[in-house]
Short mmCIF file of C-alpha atoms in Angstrom, two decimals:
data_model
loop_
_atom_site.label_atom_id
_atom_site.label_comp_id
_atom_site.label_asym_id
_atom_site.label_seq_id
_atom_site.Cartn_x
_atom_site.Cartn_y
_atom_site.Cartn_z
CA UNK A 294 -119.51 -3.21 -48.28
CA UNK A 295 -118.90 -6.93 -48.84
CA UNK A 296 -121.16 -8.87 -51.17
CA UNK A 297 -122.09 -12.19 -49.62
CA UNK A 298 -122.50 -15.60 -51.25
CA UNK A 299 -121.44 -14.58 -54.70
CA UNK A 300 -122.99 -12.96 -57.72
CA UNK A 301 -126.76 -12.16 -57.82
CA UNK A 302 -128.36 -12.84 -61.22
CA UNK A 303 -132.02 -11.85 -60.83
CA UNK A 304 -132.70 -9.12 -63.39
CA UNK A 305 -135.80 -7.78 -61.69
CA UNK A 306 -138.78 -6.08 -63.32
CA UNK A 307 -137.08 -5.37 -66.65
CA UNK A 308 -135.33 -8.41 -68.15
CA UNK A 309 -133.21 -6.16 -70.38
CA UNK A 310 -131.55 -4.44 -67.42
CA UNK A 311 -128.68 -5.82 -65.32
CA UNK A 312 -129.52 -7.51 -62.04
CA UNK A 313 -130.34 -4.59 -59.69
CA UNK A 314 -128.22 -6.17 -56.95
CA UNK A 315 -125.18 -6.05 -59.26
CA UNK A 316 -125.25 -2.26 -59.46
CA UNK A 317 -122.77 -0.97 -56.89
CA UNK A 318 -121.99 2.46 -55.49
CA UNK A 319 -118.30 1.94 -56.20
CA UNK A 320 -116.80 0.36 -59.34
CA UNK A 321 -114.73 -2.16 -57.34
CA UNK A 322 -116.18 -3.78 -54.21
CA UNK A 323 -115.17 -6.79 -52.06
CA UNK A 324 -117.18 -9.98 -52.50
CA UNK A 325 -117.40 -13.27 -50.61
CA UNK A 326 -117.45 -16.13 -53.10
CA UNK A 327 -119.74 -19.15 -52.61
CA UNK A 328 -116.78 -21.25 -51.43
CA UNK A 329 -116.16 -18.73 -48.65
CA UNK A 330 -113.06 -17.11 -50.12
CA UNK A 331 -112.73 -13.35 -50.36
CA UNK A 332 -112.38 -11.61 -53.70
CA UNK A 333 -113.66 -8.68 -55.73
CA UNK A 334 -116.56 -7.63 -57.91
CA UNK A 335 -115.91 -5.05 -60.64
CA UNK A 336 -118.71 -3.12 -62.38
CA UNK A 337 -117.22 0.15 -63.70
CA UNK A 338 -116.59 0.35 -67.44
CA UNK A 339 -113.03 1.62 -67.21
CA UNK A 340 -112.21 -0.74 -64.34
CA UNK A 341 -113.52 -3.81 -66.22
CA UNK A 342 -111.46 -2.83 -69.27
CA UNK A 343 -108.42 -2.39 -67.04
CA UNK A 344 -108.80 -5.88 -65.56
CA UNK A 345 -109.34 -7.51 -68.96
CA UNK A 346 -106.35 -5.72 -70.50
CA UNK A 347 -103.93 -6.42 -67.62
CA UNK A 348 -101.67 -9.43 -68.22
CA UNK A 349 -101.17 -9.67 -64.47
CA UNK A 350 -104.79 -10.84 -64.33
CA UNK A 351 -104.83 -14.54 -65.16
CA UNK A 352 -107.54 -16.42 -67.05
CA UNK A 353 -106.07 -19.81 -66.10
CA UNK A 354 -108.84 -22.28 -65.35
CA UNK A 355 -107.06 -23.88 -62.39
CA UNK A 356 -107.01 -20.53 -60.55
CA UNK A 357 -110.60 -19.50 -61.18
CA UNK A 358 -113.24 -19.37 -58.46
CA UNK A 359 -116.85 -19.55 -59.67
CA UNK A 360 -118.81 -16.48 -58.48
CA UNK A 361 -122.22 -18.22 -58.38
CA UNK A 362 -123.41 -21.16 -56.32
CA UNK A 363 -123.53 -24.25 -58.55
CA UNK A 364 -123.61 -26.73 -55.69
CA UNK A 365 -120.85 -29.26 -55.07
CA UNK A 366 -118.11 -28.88 -57.65
CA UNK A 367 -114.80 -30.61 -58.29
CA UNK A 368 -111.69 -28.54 -57.54
CA UNK A 369 -110.56 -26.36 -60.47
CA UNK A 370 -107.98 -27.89 -62.78
CA UNK A 371 -105.92 -26.71 -65.75
CA UNK A 372 -107.74 -26.24 -69.03
CA UNK A 373 -107.80 -29.22 -71.37
CA UNK A 374 -105.46 -29.00 -74.39
CA UNK A 375 -106.97 -26.58 -76.88
CA UNK A 376 -109.33 -24.86 -74.42
CA UNK A 377 -107.37 -21.64 -74.70
CA UNK A 378 -110.01 -19.39 -73.09
CA UNK A 379 -108.79 -20.82 -69.78
CA UNK A 380 -105.10 -20.21 -70.52
CA UNK A 381 -102.62 -17.35 -70.37
CA UNK A 382 -99.86 -16.56 -72.85
CA UNK A 383 -97.80 -18.10 -74.33
CA UNK A 384 -100.21 -21.08 -74.58
CA UNK A 385 -103.20 -18.84 -75.25
CA UNK A 386 -101.33 -16.91 -77.93
CA UNK A 387 -100.18 -20.08 -79.71
CA UNK A 388 -103.73 -21.37 -80.14
CA UNK A 389 -105.28 -18.02 -80.91
CA UNK A 390 -102.69 -17.28 -83.61
CA UNK A 391 -103.57 -20.52 -85.39
CA UNK A 392 -107.27 -19.70 -85.28
CA UNK A 393 -106.83 -16.09 -86.33
CA UNK A 394 -105.19 -17.38 -89.50
CA UNK A 395 -108.23 -19.58 -90.15
CA UNK A 396 -110.69 -16.68 -89.74
CA UNK A 397 -109.64 -15.18 -93.07
CA UNK A 398 -111.34 -12.17 -94.65
CA UNK A 399 -112.19 -14.30 -97.67
CA UNK A 400 -113.88 -16.92 -95.51
CA UNK A 401 -115.85 -14.28 -93.58
CA UNK A 402 -117.08 -12.73 -96.85
CA UNK A 403 -118.11 -16.11 -98.15
CA UNK A 404 -119.90 -16.85 -94.91
CA UNK A 405 -121.74 -13.53 -95.10
CA UNK A 406 -123.39 -14.65 -98.35
CA UNK A 407 -124.17 -18.00 -96.78
CA UNK A 408 -125.66 -16.35 -93.67
CA UNK A 409 -128.05 -14.42 -95.92
CA UNK A 410 -129.10 -17.66 -97.64
CA UNK A 411 -129.63 -19.42 -94.32
CA UNK A 412 -131.64 -16.50 -92.90
CA UNK A 413 -133.85 -16.28 -96.00
CA UNK A 414 -134.44 -20.03 -95.95
CA UNK A 415 -135.81 -19.86 -92.41
CA UNK A 416 -137.85 -16.73 -93.11
CA UNK A 417 -139.43 -18.56 -96.06
CA UNK A 418 -140.28 -21.46 -93.76
CA UNK A 419 -141.82 -19.07 -91.22
CA UNK A 420 -143.94 -17.42 -93.92
CA UNK A 421 -145.12 -20.81 -95.16
CA UNK A 422 -146.02 -22.00 -91.66
CA UNK A 423 -147.80 -18.79 -90.67
CA UNK A 424 -148.06 -17.29 -87.21
CA UNK A 425 -148.10 -17.60 -84.34
CA UNK A 426 -144.72 -19.30 -84.15
CA UNK A 427 -141.90 -19.70 -81.65
CA UNK A 428 -139.14 -17.48 -83.01
CA UNK A 429 -136.48 -19.25 -80.93
CA UNK A 430 -137.27 -22.63 -82.42
CA UNK A 431 -138.03 -21.41 -85.95
CA UNK A 432 -135.29 -18.81 -86.37
CA UNK A 433 -133.02 -17.76 -83.51
CA UNK A 434 -131.74 -21.28 -82.75
CA UNK A 435 -131.35 -22.85 -86.24
CA UNK A 436 -129.70 -19.86 -87.96
CA UNK A 437 -126.54 -19.70 -85.81
CA UNK A 438 -126.49 -23.50 -85.57
CA UNK A 439 -126.30 -23.78 -89.35
CA UNK A 440 -123.75 -20.96 -89.60
CA UNK A 441 -121.37 -22.54 -87.09
CA UNK A 442 -121.75 -25.88 -88.88
CA UNK A 443 -120.86 -24.08 -92.11
CA UNK A 444 -117.79 -22.51 -90.50
CA UNK A 445 -116.50 -25.78 -89.05
CA UNK A 446 -117.59 -27.94 -91.97
CA UNK A 447 -119.84 -30.07 -89.75
CA UNK A 448 -123.06 -31.64 -91.10
CA UNK A 449 -125.87 -29.23 -90.33
CA UNK A 450 -128.32 -32.12 -90.20
CA UNK A 451 -126.86 -32.82 -86.75
CA UNK A 452 -127.23 -29.27 -85.42
CA UNK A 453 -129.97 -30.30 -82.99
CA UNK A 454 -127.58 -32.81 -81.44
CA UNK A 455 -125.01 -30.25 -80.34
CA UNK A 456 -127.80 -27.74 -79.62
CA UNK A 457 -129.17 -30.05 -76.94
CA UNK A 458 -125.72 -30.55 -75.47
CA UNK A 459 -125.07 -26.79 -75.43
CA UNK A 460 -128.37 -26.13 -73.65
CA UNK A 461 -127.37 -28.49 -70.83
CA UNK A 462 -123.88 -27.03 -70.56
CA UNK A 463 -125.27 -23.51 -70.05
CA UNK A 464 -128.18 -24.41 -67.74
CA UNK A 465 -127.40 -23.29 -64.18
CA UNK A 466 -129.72 -25.90 -62.64
CA UNK A 467 -128.20 -28.84 -64.55
CA UNK A 468 -126.40 -31.42 -62.42
CA UNK A 469 -122.63 -31.32 -62.71
CA UNK A 470 -122.47 -34.85 -64.14
CA UNK A 471 -124.98 -33.83 -66.81
CA UNK A 472 -122.88 -30.79 -67.70
CA UNK A 473 -119.79 -32.98 -68.00
CA UNK A 474 -121.66 -35.53 -70.13
CA UNK A 475 -122.94 -32.76 -72.41
CA UNK A 476 -119.43 -31.36 -72.87
CA UNK A 477 -118.10 -34.81 -73.66
CA UNK A 478 -120.91 -35.28 -76.15
CA UNK A 479 -119.91 -32.13 -78.03
CA UNK A 480 -116.24 -33.13 -77.98
CA UNK A 481 -117.14 -36.56 -79.37
CA UNK A 482 -119.18 -34.89 -82.11
CA UNK A 483 -116.24 -32.67 -83.11
CA UNK A 484 -113.80 -35.59 -82.87
CA UNK A 485 -115.85 -37.38 -85.52
CA UNK A 486 -115.58 -34.32 -87.74
CA UNK A 487 -111.81 -34.15 -87.22
CA UNK A 488 -111.48 -37.76 -88.33
CA UNK A 489 -113.59 -37.01 -91.39
CA UNK A 490 -111.51 -33.93 -92.27
CA UNK A 491 -108.29 -35.94 -92.10
CA UNK A 492 -109.73 -38.32 -94.67
CA UNK A 493 -111.65 -35.78 -96.76
CA UNK A 494 -110.54 -32.17 -96.15
CA UNK A 495 -112.65 -29.39 -97.62
CA UNK A 496 -112.89 -25.59 -97.54
CA UNK A 497 -113.73 -25.01 -93.88
CA UNK A 498 -112.03 -23.89 -90.69
CA UNK A 499 -111.66 -27.37 -89.20
CA UNK A 500 -110.02 -28.67 -92.39
CA UNK A 501 -107.59 -25.74 -92.33
CA UNK A 502 -106.57 -26.58 -88.76
CA UNK A 503 -106.18 -30.27 -89.63
CA UNK A 504 -104.06 -29.43 -92.69
CA UNK A 505 -101.85 -27.18 -90.58
CA UNK A 506 -100.59 -30.24 -88.74
CA UNK A 507 -99.76 -28.33 -85.55
CA UNK A 508 -102.61 -29.63 -83.39
CA UNK A 509 -103.38 -33.03 -81.97
CA UNK A 510 -106.78 -34.64 -82.36
CA UNK A 511 -107.53 -33.81 -78.72
CA UNK A 512 -106.64 -30.15 -79.24
CA UNK A 513 -108.72 -29.98 -82.41
CA UNK A 514 -111.74 -31.54 -80.74
CA UNK A 515 -111.58 -29.17 -77.77
CA UNK A 516 -111.07 -26.10 -79.96
CA UNK A 517 -113.96 -27.15 -82.16
CA UNK A 518 -116.18 -27.69 -79.13
CA UNK A 519 -115.32 -24.26 -77.74
CA UNK A 520 -116.02 -22.53 -81.05
CA UNK A 521 -119.20 -24.48 -81.67
CA UNK A 522 -120.75 -23.80 -78.29
CA UNK A 523 -119.61 -20.15 -78.08
CA UNK A 524 -120.69 -19.39 -81.63
CA UNK A 525 -124.09 -20.96 -81.16
CA UNK A 526 -125.45 -20.14 -77.72
CA UNK A 527 -124.53 -16.45 -77.52
CA UNK A 528 -125.78 -15.59 -81.01
CA UNK A 529 -129.01 -17.53 -80.49
CA UNK A 530 -129.80 -15.53 -77.38
CA UNK A 531 -128.82 -12.21 -78.94
CA UNK A 532 -131.09 -12.73 -81.96
CA UNK A 533 -134.05 -13.68 -79.77
CA UNK A 534 -133.51 -11.10 -77.04
CA UNK A 535 -132.61 -8.41 -79.57
CA UNK A 536 -135.90 -9.05 -81.39
CA UNK A 537 -137.80 -8.82 -78.11
CA UNK A 538 -136.04 -5.58 -77.11
CA UNK A 539 -136.89 -3.96 -80.44
CA UNK A 540 -140.53 -5.08 -80.23
CA UNK A 541 -140.77 -3.55 -76.76
CA UNK A 542 -139.24 -0.27 -77.98
CA UNK A 543 -141.46 0.59 -80.98
CA UNK A 544 -139.91 4.04 -81.60
CA UNK A 545 -136.46 2.48 -81.84
CA UNK A 546 -137.81 -0.34 -84.01
CA UNK A 547 -139.31 2.21 -86.41
CA UNK A 548 -135.90 3.90 -86.77
CA UNK A 549 -134.22 0.51 -87.24
CA UNK A 550 -136.61 -0.52 -90.02
CA UNK A 551 -136.52 2.85 -91.76
CA UNK A 552 -132.77 3.17 -92.23
CA UNK A 553 -130.62 0.18 -93.28
CA UNK A 554 -127.51 2.25 -92.55
CA UNK A 555 -128.35 2.06 -88.84
CA UNK A 556 -128.20 -1.72 -88.74
CA UNK A 557 -124.52 -2.19 -87.87
CA UNK A 558 -124.62 0.48 -85.15
CA UNK A 559 -127.90 -0.90 -83.82
CA UNK A 560 -126.27 -4.30 -83.34
CA UNK A 561 -123.54 -2.69 -81.24
CA UNK A 562 -126.17 -0.89 -79.20
CA UNK A 563 -128.15 -4.09 -78.66
CA UNK A 564 -124.96 -5.83 -77.53
CA UNK A 565 -124.39 -3.02 -75.04
CA UNK A 566 -127.98 -2.74 -73.88
CA UNK A 567 -128.63 -6.48 -73.45
CA UNK A 568 -125.22 -7.90 -72.47
CA UNK A 569 -126.41 -11.51 -72.58
CA UNK A 570 -123.26 -12.89 -70.91
CA UNK A 571 -123.98 -12.00 -67.31
CA UNK A 572 -121.76 -14.43 -65.38
CA UNK A 573 -118.14 -13.36 -65.49
CA UNK A 574 -115.61 -13.02 -66.95
CA UNK A 575 -113.37 -14.13 -64.07
CA UNK A 576 -109.72 -13.36 -63.47
CA UNK A 577 -107.14 -14.07 -60.75
CA UNK A 578 -104.46 -11.57 -59.77
CA UNK A 579 -100.96 -12.98 -60.26
CA UNK A 580 -99.39 -10.15 -58.28
CA UNK A 581 -100.44 -7.13 -56.26
CA UNK A 582 -102.23 -4.63 -58.51
CA UNK A 583 -104.40 -1.54 -58.18
CA UNK A 584 -107.71 -1.26 -60.03
CA UNK A 585 -109.86 1.83 -59.66
CA UNK A 586 -107.84 2.96 -56.67
CA UNK A 587 -108.40 -0.36 -54.87
CA UNK A 588 -105.46 -2.54 -53.82
CA UNK A 589 -105.91 -6.13 -55.00
CA UNK A 590 -103.58 -8.77 -53.64
CA UNK A 591 -101.89 -11.58 -55.53
CA UNK A 592 -104.18 -14.62 -55.54
CA UNK A 593 -107.40 -12.60 -55.25
CA UNK A 594 -110.29 -13.53 -57.56
CA UNK A 595 -112.02 -10.86 -59.61
CA UNK A 596 -115.51 -11.31 -61.07
CA UNK A 597 -116.85 -8.70 -63.47
CA UNK A 598 -120.31 -7.62 -64.60
CA UNK A 599 -120.42 -6.83 -68.31
CA UNK A 600 -124.13 -5.82 -68.11
CA UNK A 601 -123.41 -3.17 -65.47
CA UNK A 602 -120.19 -1.99 -67.13
CA UNK A 603 -122.09 -1.53 -70.38
CA UNK A 604 -124.56 0.69 -68.50
CA UNK A 605 -121.89 2.94 -66.98
CA UNK A 606 -123.15 6.53 -67.45
CA UNK A 607 -119.59 7.85 -67.55
CA UNK A 608 -119.11 5.94 -70.81
CA UNK A 609 -122.65 5.82 -72.23
CA UNK A 610 -125.01 8.75 -71.47
CA UNK A 611 -128.57 7.69 -70.56
CA UNK A 612 -127.31 4.09 -70.44
CA UNK A 613 -130.64 2.49 -69.47
CA UNK A 614 -132.24 3.64 -72.72
CA UNK A 615 -132.07 1.65 -75.95
CA UNK A 616 -131.00 4.04 -78.71
CA UNK A 617 -130.30 2.47 -82.11
CA UNK A 618 -128.67 5.72 -83.27
CA UNK A 619 -126.13 5.64 -80.42
CA UNK A 620 -122.45 5.18 -81.23
CA UNK A 621 -121.89 2.25 -78.89
CA UNK A 622 -118.29 1.76 -79.96
CA UNK A 623 -116.30 0.09 -77.21
CA UNK A 624 -119.20 -1.86 -75.73
CA UNK A 625 -117.92 -4.87 -73.80
CA UNK A 626 -120.33 -7.54 -75.02
CA UNK A 627 -117.46 -9.29 -76.80
CA UNK A 628 -115.05 -8.72 -73.94
CA UNK A 629 -111.76 -6.84 -74.20
CA UNK A 630 -108.05 -7.53 -74.31
CA UNK A 631 -106.28 -10.65 -75.56
CA UNK A 632 -109.28 -12.86 -74.73
CA UNK A 633 -111.75 -10.75 -76.71
CA UNK A 634 -114.20 -12.93 -78.67
CA UNK A 635 -112.39 -14.43 -81.66
CA UNK A 636 -115.58 -14.81 -83.73
CA UNK A 637 -117.04 -11.38 -83.01
CA UNK A 638 -117.09 -10.27 -86.65
CA UNK A 639 -119.04 -13.36 -87.68
CA UNK A 640 -121.46 -12.82 -84.78
CA UNK A 641 -122.00 -9.22 -85.90
CA UNK A 642 -122.71 -10.39 -89.45
CA UNK A 643 -125.25 -12.94 -88.22
CA UNK A 644 -127.10 -10.48 -85.98
CA UNK A 645 -127.08 -7.71 -88.58
CA UNK A 646 -128.46 -9.90 -91.37
CA UNK A 647 -130.86 -11.86 -89.17
CA UNK A 648 -132.49 -8.87 -87.46
CA UNK A 649 -132.70 -6.61 -90.50
CA UNK A 650 -134.14 -9.28 -92.79
CA UNK A 651 -136.53 -10.53 -90.13
CA UNK A 652 -138.22 -7.14 -89.77
CA UNK A 653 -138.01 -6.41 -93.51
CA UNK A 654 -139.81 -9.67 -94.25
CA UNK A 655 -142.34 -9.29 -91.42
CA UNK A 656 -142.72 -5.52 -90.85
CA UNK A 657 -145.71 -6.03 -88.55
CA UNK A 658 -144.03 -8.74 -86.45
CA UNK A 659 -145.35 -8.65 -82.89
CA UNK A 660 -145.55 -10.74 -79.76
CA UNK A 661 -148.24 -13.40 -79.76
CA UNK A 662 -148.44 -13.37 -75.94
CA UNK A 663 -148.26 -10.60 -73.33
CA UNK A 664 -144.70 -9.48 -72.63
CA UNK A 665 -144.98 -10.73 -69.03
CA UNK A 666 -145.53 -14.28 -70.31
CA UNK A 667 -142.21 -14.46 -72.19
CA UNK A 668 -140.03 -16.84 -70.18
CA UNK A 669 -136.67 -15.25 -69.42
CA UNK A 670 -134.86 -17.28 -66.76
CA UNK A 671 -132.32 -15.42 -64.65
CA UNK A 672 -130.23 -18.48 -63.85
CA UNK A 673 -128.88 -19.42 -67.28
CA UNK A 674 -125.25 -18.60 -68.00
CA UNK A 675 -126.30 -16.70 -71.12
CA UNK A 676 -129.43 -14.55 -70.87
CA UNK A 677 -132.28 -14.94 -73.35
CA UNK A 678 -135.85 -16.20 -73.83
CA UNK A 679 -136.62 -19.90 -73.69
CA UNK A 680 -139.44 -19.35 -76.20
CA UNK A 681 -140.56 -16.24 -78.07
CA UNK A 682 -144.09 -16.58 -79.50
CA UNK A 683 -144.60 -14.09 -82.33
CA UNK A 684 -147.11 -13.48 -85.09
CA UNK A 685 -147.64 -11.02 -87.93
#
């Protein structure tokens, strides 16, 4: 079976489930990409892990073919300096090593206390305003925006500025020139911060990178942009969609609220169950390889479905059920291999604190509209509600 015209995104009747058309009988199937080239689509848990762990599978941006139809696009080109997610080793390793050193245990612990303060501040504001309220606007968007500003040392007063840019960058229906302009806007924002850190360094990740002296201003701006956008958009959607999933599974919500010791495991399960990144990752074979018994030729493109892989029954029994007591260790929501999400521990901290304190503060939190009226577009790069009206 060959999949035509690229990757289907429509999630169907249940917005928490993967797109039904992405579920395949075999874990590795041929796919025709929107540009007409032939490649592969991988959905099995073990097969996705194998692709992501194999250094013969390249993440280089200039080799990547986009698996969805975005309309006319410029030809792929090498990643800009600092954009290491689109690079292979040794370039990828050089950048990642510098950043790993900046994500110190001490800084993460300090940020954990700050995350709690930020969460409580917004919960106080929600209580003062009263319901109904849009949880995305009042909580899910501003919390990670302020946290990423704290990490980078950027002024949180300007969080809405990069939030608007990020929204355009991840909107499937945005014109390509608008996407490019939004990306440039974020880079310009970070470039200002780099200039400020050179003059007045402080205790933040961007200042550490500036003090290290190994990166150019262009590299710093691009790294900052990548961290800012990745650390904001994914966490925003996970907080909002995770809240919605718990509200729609009252038995699981009751267990979650009753036992604080379940919180960390519940976050892993929500990452598995929801898998908000549903376009990619993408790799290109550098040489002939075999994945899941299928021969893949050098130059072939490989698109993967993390939502389907995270619902593989061979790895997770009863995978279509949300179970906050499940040991979801190994879920692929943060990826796998050398490109695994660098900020995953911070994201876990944010989700754990945000979700637990939200339901502790508002134990009778509920939707303010029928579930069917919650807007969950299928065509965004990262899956989540546009608005989430709630009351208590």
